[in-house]
Amino acid sequence: MVWVVGIGIFLFLLLAFPKQIGAVILLIIVAIGALYLYLYQGQQARARKNAMILATAGADQACGSEYPLQIKFTNTTSETLLKVNFDLYGYRPGYSDAVVSGYLRSSDRIMKPGDVYSACWRYPEEYGKRTDYTGLNWVVRVRSTDFAR
């Protein structure tokens, strides 16, 4: 019975003050939308934090001279990984600026939860620039991932 009185009061206010009530309704809709987006983005951030792909790189003698850089991926998520895009950076020991930086690479190796995949890669080629890759510390930064849904 209370809701009938509430609807009556709402209709009276809507007819008596249409512009003001319309603005209040619009404000309420915007506030609910903003709250939903905030909570949804927080949920997505928590999912990204929990769904990590660990990647490491380093020069490995077992890989040979043609593909001397070993990159290792670990799927720590609870989902199957279909593809990972990553950037590769090479640093001189004791320095913070990358000698080799931002080379987008990708691996389409399908990895189930908990899988570890290691592969040998070539050093990034910089056109017109000769770089001494020996002794560099390599860092892999995952740019994006595609999971099976």
PDB file of C-alpha atoms in Angstrom:
ATOM      1  CA  MET A   1       0.000   0.000   0.000  1.00  0.00           C
ATOM      2  CA  VAL A   2       2.936   2.324   0.687  1.00  0.00           C
ATOM      3  CA  TRP A   3       4.178   1.998  -2.899  1.00  0.00           C
ATOM      4  CA  VAL A   4       0.792   3.202  -4.200  1.00  0.00           C
ATOM      5  CA  VAL A   5       1.140   6.376  -2.089  1.00  0.00           C
ATOM      6  CA  GLY A   6       4.749   6.767  -3.319  1.00  0.00           C
ATOM      7  CA  ILE A   7       3.671   6.495  -6.955  1.00  0.00           C
ATOM      8  CA  GLY A   8       0.908   9.042  -6.306  1.00  0.00           C
ATOM      9  CA  ILE A   9       3.340  11.516  -4.747  1.00  0.00           C
ATOM     10  CA  PHE A  10       5.807  10.969  -7.626  1.00  0.00           C
ATOM     11  CA  LEU A  11       3.108  11.585 -10.259  1.00  0.00           C
ATOM     12  CA  PHE A  12       1.915  14.720  -8.446  1.00  0.00           C
ATOM     13  CA  LEU A  13       5.483  16.106  -8.295  1.00  0.00           C
ATOM     14  CA  LEU A  14       6.089  15.164 -11.918  1.00  0.00           C
ATOM     15  CA  LEU A  15       2.979  17.023 -13.052  1.00  0.00           C
ATOM     16  CA  ALA A  16       3.532  20.002 -10.733  1.00  0.00           C
ATOM     17  CA  PHE A  17       7.287  20.416 -11.337  1.00  0.00           C
ATOM     18  CA  PRO A  18       8.161  18.585 -14.587  1.00  0.00           C
ATOM     19  CA  LYS A  19      11.527  20.273 -15.268  1.00  0.00           C
ATOM     20  CA  GLN A  20      12.852  19.874 -11.744  1.00  0.00           C
ATOM     21  CA  ILE A  21      11.728  16.261 -11.386  1.00  0.00           C
ATOM     22  CA  GLY A  22      13.136  15.463 -14.850  1.00  0.00           C
ATOM     23  CA  ALA A  23      16.503  16.885 -13.779  1.00  0.00           C
ATOM     24  CA  VAL A  24      16.421  14.864 -10.547  1.00  0.00           C
ATOM     25  CA  ILE A  25      15.597  11.680 -12.481  1.00  0.00           C
ATOM     26  CA  LEU A  26      18.432  12.389 -14.923  1.00  0.00           C
ATOM     27  CA  LEU A  27      20.840  12.977 -12.024  1.00  0.00           C
ATOM     28  CA  ILE A  28      19.812   9.701 -10.415  1.00  0.00           C
ATOM     29  CA  ILE A  29      20.326   7.814 -13.707  1.00  0.00           C
ATOM     30  CA  VAL A  30      23.772   9.382 -14.198  1.00  0.00           C
ATOM     31  CA  ALA A  31      24.772   8.562 -10.594  1.00  0.00           C
ATOM     32  CA  ILE A  32      23.665   4.939 -10.974  1.00  0.00           C
ATOM     33  CA  GLY A  33      25.558   4.673 -14.283  1.00  0.00           C
ATOM     34  CA  ALA A  34      28.721   6.166 -12.770  1.00  0.00           C
ATOM     35  CA  LEU A  35      28.519   3.806  -9.788  1.00  0.00           C
ATOM     36  CA  TYR A  36      28.058   0.825 -12.116  1.00  0.00           C
ATOM     37  CA  LEU A  37      31.072   1.830 -14.235  1.00  0.00           C
ATOM     38  CA  TYR A  38      33.214   2.373 -11.141  1.00  0.00           C
ATOM     39  CA  LEU A  39      32.335  -1.032  -9.717  1.00  0.00           C
ATOM     40  CA  TYR A  40      32.747  -2.735 -13.119  1.00  0.00           C
ATOM     41  CA  GLN A  41      36.181  -1.180 -13.677  1.00  0.00           C
ATOM     42  CA  GLY A  42      37.235  -2.205 -10.170  1.00  0.00           C
ATOM     43  CA  GLN A  43      36.125  -5.752 -10.913  1.00  0.00           C
ATOM     44  CA  GLN A  44      38.069  -5.728 -14.200  1.00  0.00           C
ATOM     45  CA  ALA A  45      41.193  -4.393 -12.449  1.00  0.00           C
ATOM     46  CA  ARG A  46      40.979  -7.134  -9.825  1.00  0.00           C
ATOM     47  CA  ALA A  47      40.561  -9.733 -12.578  1.00  0.00           C
ATOM     48  CA  ARG A  48      43.618  -8.362 -14.435  1.00  0.00           C
ATOM     49  CA  LYS A  49      45.620  -8.378 -11.219  1.00  0.00           C
ATOM     50  CA  ASN A  50      44.698 -11.998 -10.543  1.00  0.00           C
ATOM     51  CA  ALA A  51      45.065 -13.055 -14.186  1.00  0.00           C
ATOM     52  CA  MET A  52      48.770 -12.547 -14.710  1.00  0.00           C
ATOM     53  CA  ILE A  53      50.996 -13.920 -17.386  1.00  0.00           C
ATOM     54  CA  LEU A  54      54.540 -14.056 -16.121  1.00  0.00           C
ATOM     55  CA  ALA A  55      57.210 -13.617 -18.763  1.00  0.00           C
ATOM     56  CA  THR A  56      60.961 -13.643 -18.371  1.00  0.00           C
ATOM     57  CA  ALA A  57      63.776 -13.413 -20.866  1.00  0.00           C
ATOM     58  CA  GLY A  58      67.487 -13.981 -20.881  1.00  0.00           C
ATOM     59  CA  ALA A  59      70.318 -15.062 -23.099  1.00  0.00           C
ATOM     60  CA  ASP A  60      70.623 -18.830 -22.994  1.00  0.00           C
ATOM     61  CA  GLN A  61      73.475 -20.919 -24.367  1.00  0.00           C
ATOM     62  CA  ALA A  62      71.117 -23.851 -24.974  1.00  0.00           C
ATOM     63  CA  CYS A  63      69.180 -21.814 -27.545  1.00  0.00           C
ATOM     64  CA  GLY A  64      72.102 -21.513 -29.944  1.00  0.00           C
ATOM     65  CA  SER A  65      73.507 -18.551 -31.823  1.00  0.00           C
ATOM     66  CA  GLU A  66      70.654 -18.038 -34.317  1.00  0.00           C
ATOM     67  CA  TYR A  67      67.940 -17.800 -31.613  1.00  0.00           C
ATOM     68  CA  PRO A  68      69.920 -16.873 -28.490  1.00  0.00           C
ATOM     69  CA  LEU A  69      67.188 -15.243 -26.413  1.00  0.00           C
ATOM     70  CA  GLN A  70      65.011 -17.512 -24.284  1.00  0.00           C
ATOM     71  CA  ILE A  71      61.573 -16.191 -23.300  1.00  0.00           C
ATOM     72  CA  LYS A  72      59.510 -18.102 -20.749  1.00  0.00           C
ATOM     73  CA  PHE A  73      55.762 -17.641 -20.199  1.00  0.00           C
ATOM     74  CA  THR A  74      53.811 -18.895 -17.202  1.00  0.00           C
ATOM     75  CA  ASN A  75      50.004 -18.879 -17.210  1.00  0.00           C
ATOM     76  CA  THR A  76      49.056 -18.177 -13.594  1.00  0.00           C
ATOM     77  CA  THR A  77      45.394 -17.657 -14.424  1.00  0.00           C
ATOM     78  CA  SER A  78      42.439 -20.005 -14.200  1.00  0.00           C
ATOM     79  CA  GLU A  79      41.697 -19.561 -17.929  1.00  0.00           C
ATOM     80  CA  THR A  80      43.249 -20.912 -21.119  1.00  0.00           C
ATOM     81  CA  LEU A  81      45.560 -18.406 -22.786  1.00  0.00           C
ATOM     82  CA  LEU A  82      45.242 -18.162 -26.562  1.00  0.00           C
ATOM     83  CA  LYS A  83      47.684 -15.351 -27.373  1.00  0.00           C
ATOM     84  CA  VAL A  84      50.026 -12.971 -25.595  1.00  0.00           C
ATOM     85  CA  ASN A  85      51.442  -9.741 -27.043  1.00  0.00           C
ATOM     86  CA  PHE A  86      54.552  -8.410 -25.361  1.00  0.00           C
ATOM     87  CA  ASP A  87      57.322  -5.849 -25.618  1.00  0.00           C
ATOM     88  CA  LEU A  88      60.974  -6.729 -25.264  1.00  0.00           C
ATOM     89  CA  TYR A  89      63.534  -4.461 -23.569  1.00  0.00           C
ATOM     90  CA  GLY A  90      67.284  -4.864 -23.209  1.00  0.00           C
ATOM     91  CA  TYR A  91      69.225  -3.009 -20.471  1.00  0.00           C
ATOM     92  CA  ARG A  92      72.926  -2.685 -19.835  1.00  0.00           C
ATOM     93  CA  PRO A  93      73.748  -3.899 -16.320  1.00  0.00           C
ATOM     94  CA  GLY A  94      73.626  -0.998 -13.874  1.00  0.00           C
ATOM     95  CA  TYR A  95      71.681   1.335 -16.209  1.00  0.00           C
ATOM     96  CA  SER A  96      68.017   2.295 -16.236  1.00  0.00           C
ATOM     97  CA  ASP A  97      67.635   3.343 -19.877  1.00  0.00           C
ATOM     98  CA  ALA A  98      66.909   0.543 -22.318  1.00  0.00           C
ATOM     99  CA  VAL A  99      69.407  -0.004 -25.124  1.00  0.00           C
ATOM    100  CA  VAL A 100      66.814  -2.067 -26.961  1.00  0.00           C
ATOM    101  CA  SER A 101      63.202  -1.146 -26.299  1.00  0.00           C
ATOM    102  CA  GLY A 102      59.591  -1.667 -27.182  1.00  0.00           C
ATOM    103  CA  TYR A 103      59.680  -4.374 -29.807  1.00  0.00           C
ATOM    104  CA  LEU A 104      56.170  -5.780 -30.037  1.00  0.00           C
ATOM    105  CA  ARG A 105      56.171  -9.535 -30.341  1.00  0.00           C
ATOM    106  CA  SER A 106      53.464 -12.113 -29.920  1.00  0.00           C
ATOM    107  CA  SER A 107      53.089 -15.771 -29.143  1.00  0.00           C
ATOM    108  CA  ASP A 108      49.985 -17.728 -30.096  1.00  0.00           C
ATOM    109  CA  ARG A 109      50.922 -20.754 -28.049  1.00  0.00           C
ATOM    110  CA  ILE A 110      47.777 -22.078 -26.329  1.00  0.00           C
ATOM    111  CA  MET A 111      48.472 -22.464 -22.621  1.00  0.00           C
ATOM    112  CA  LYS A 112      46.165 -24.080 -20.106  1.00  0.00           C
ATOM    113  CA  PRO A 113      46.071 -22.784 -16.528  1.00  0.00           C
ATOM    114  CA  GLY A 114      49.412 -23.383 -14.847  1.00  0.00           C
ATOM    115  CA  ASP A 115      51.256 -24.184 -18.088  1.00  0.00           C
ATOM    116  CA  VAL A 116      54.817 -22.998 -18.652  1.00  0.00           C
ATOM    117  CA  TYR A 117      56.103 -22.402 -22.177  1.00  0.00           C
ATOM    118  CA  SER A 118      59.644 -21.529 -23.115  1.00  0.00           C
ATOM    119  CA  ALA A 119      60.931 -20.663 -26.584  1.00  0.00           C
ATOM    120  CA  CYS A 120      64.089 -19.357 -28.180  1.00  0.00           C
ATOM    121  CA  TRP A 121      63.821 -16.067 -30.061  1.00  0.00           C
ATOM    122  CA  ARG A 122      66.067 -13.891 -32.170  1.00  0.00           C
ATOM    123  CA  TYR A 123      67.364 -10.608 -30.883  1.00  0.00           C
ATOM    124  CA  PRO A 124      65.288  -7.649 -32.086  1.00  0.00           C
ATOM    125  CA  GLU A 125      66.678  -6.099 -35.245  1.00  0.00           C
ATOM    126  CA  GLU A 126      67.089  -2.364 -35.398  1.00  0.00           C
ATOM    127  CA  TYR A 127      67.370  -1.255 -38.982  1.00  0.00           C
ATOM    128  CA  GLY A 128      70.537   0.682 -39.698  1.00  0.00           C
ATOM    129  CA  LYS A 129      71.782   0.322 -36.116  1.00  0.00           C
ATOM    130  CA  ARG A 130      74.300  -2.178 -34.818  1.00  0.00           C
ATOM    131  CA  THR A 131      73.756  -3.155 -31.208  1.00  0.00           C
ATOM    132  CA  ASP A 132      75.969  -5.334 -29.064  1.00  0.00           C
ATOM    133  CA  TYR A 133      73.482  -7.671 -27.381  1.00  0.00           C
ATOM    134  CA  THR A 134      75.992  -9.536 -25.248  1.00  0.00           C
ATOM    135  CA  GLY A 135      75.568  -8.974 -21.529  1.00  0.00           C
ATOM    136  CA  LEU A 136      72.220  -7.175 -21.736  1.00  0.00           C
ATOM    137  CA  ASN A 137      69.560  -7.822 -19.105  1.00  0.00           C
ATOM    138  CA  TRP A 138      66.283  -8.632 -20.862  1.00  0.00           C
ATOM    139  CA  VAL A 139      62.818  -7.691 -19.618  1.00  0.00           C
ATOM    140  CA  VAL A 140      59.493  -8.771 -21.092  1.00  0.00           C
ATOM    141  CA  ARG A 141      56.406  -6.609 -20.518  1.00  0.00           C
ATOM    142  CA  VAL A 142      53.082  -8.188 -21.387  1.00  0.00           C
ATOM    143  CA  ARG A 143      51.027  -5.735 -23.439  1.00  0.00           C
ATOM    144  CA  SER A 144      47.822  -7.724 -23.948  1.00  0.00           C
ATOM    145  CA  THR A 145      46.391 -11.210 -23.649  1.00  0.00           C
ATOM    146  CA  ASP A 146      43.591 -13.148 -25.329  1.00  0.00           C
ATOM    147  CA  PHE A 147      41.846 -15.802 -23.296  1.00  0.00           C
ATOM    148  CA  ALA A 148      39.365 -18.504 -24.286  1.00  0.00           C
ATOM    149  CA  ARG A 149      35.971 -17.500 -22.945  1.00  0.00           C
TER     150      ARG A 149
END
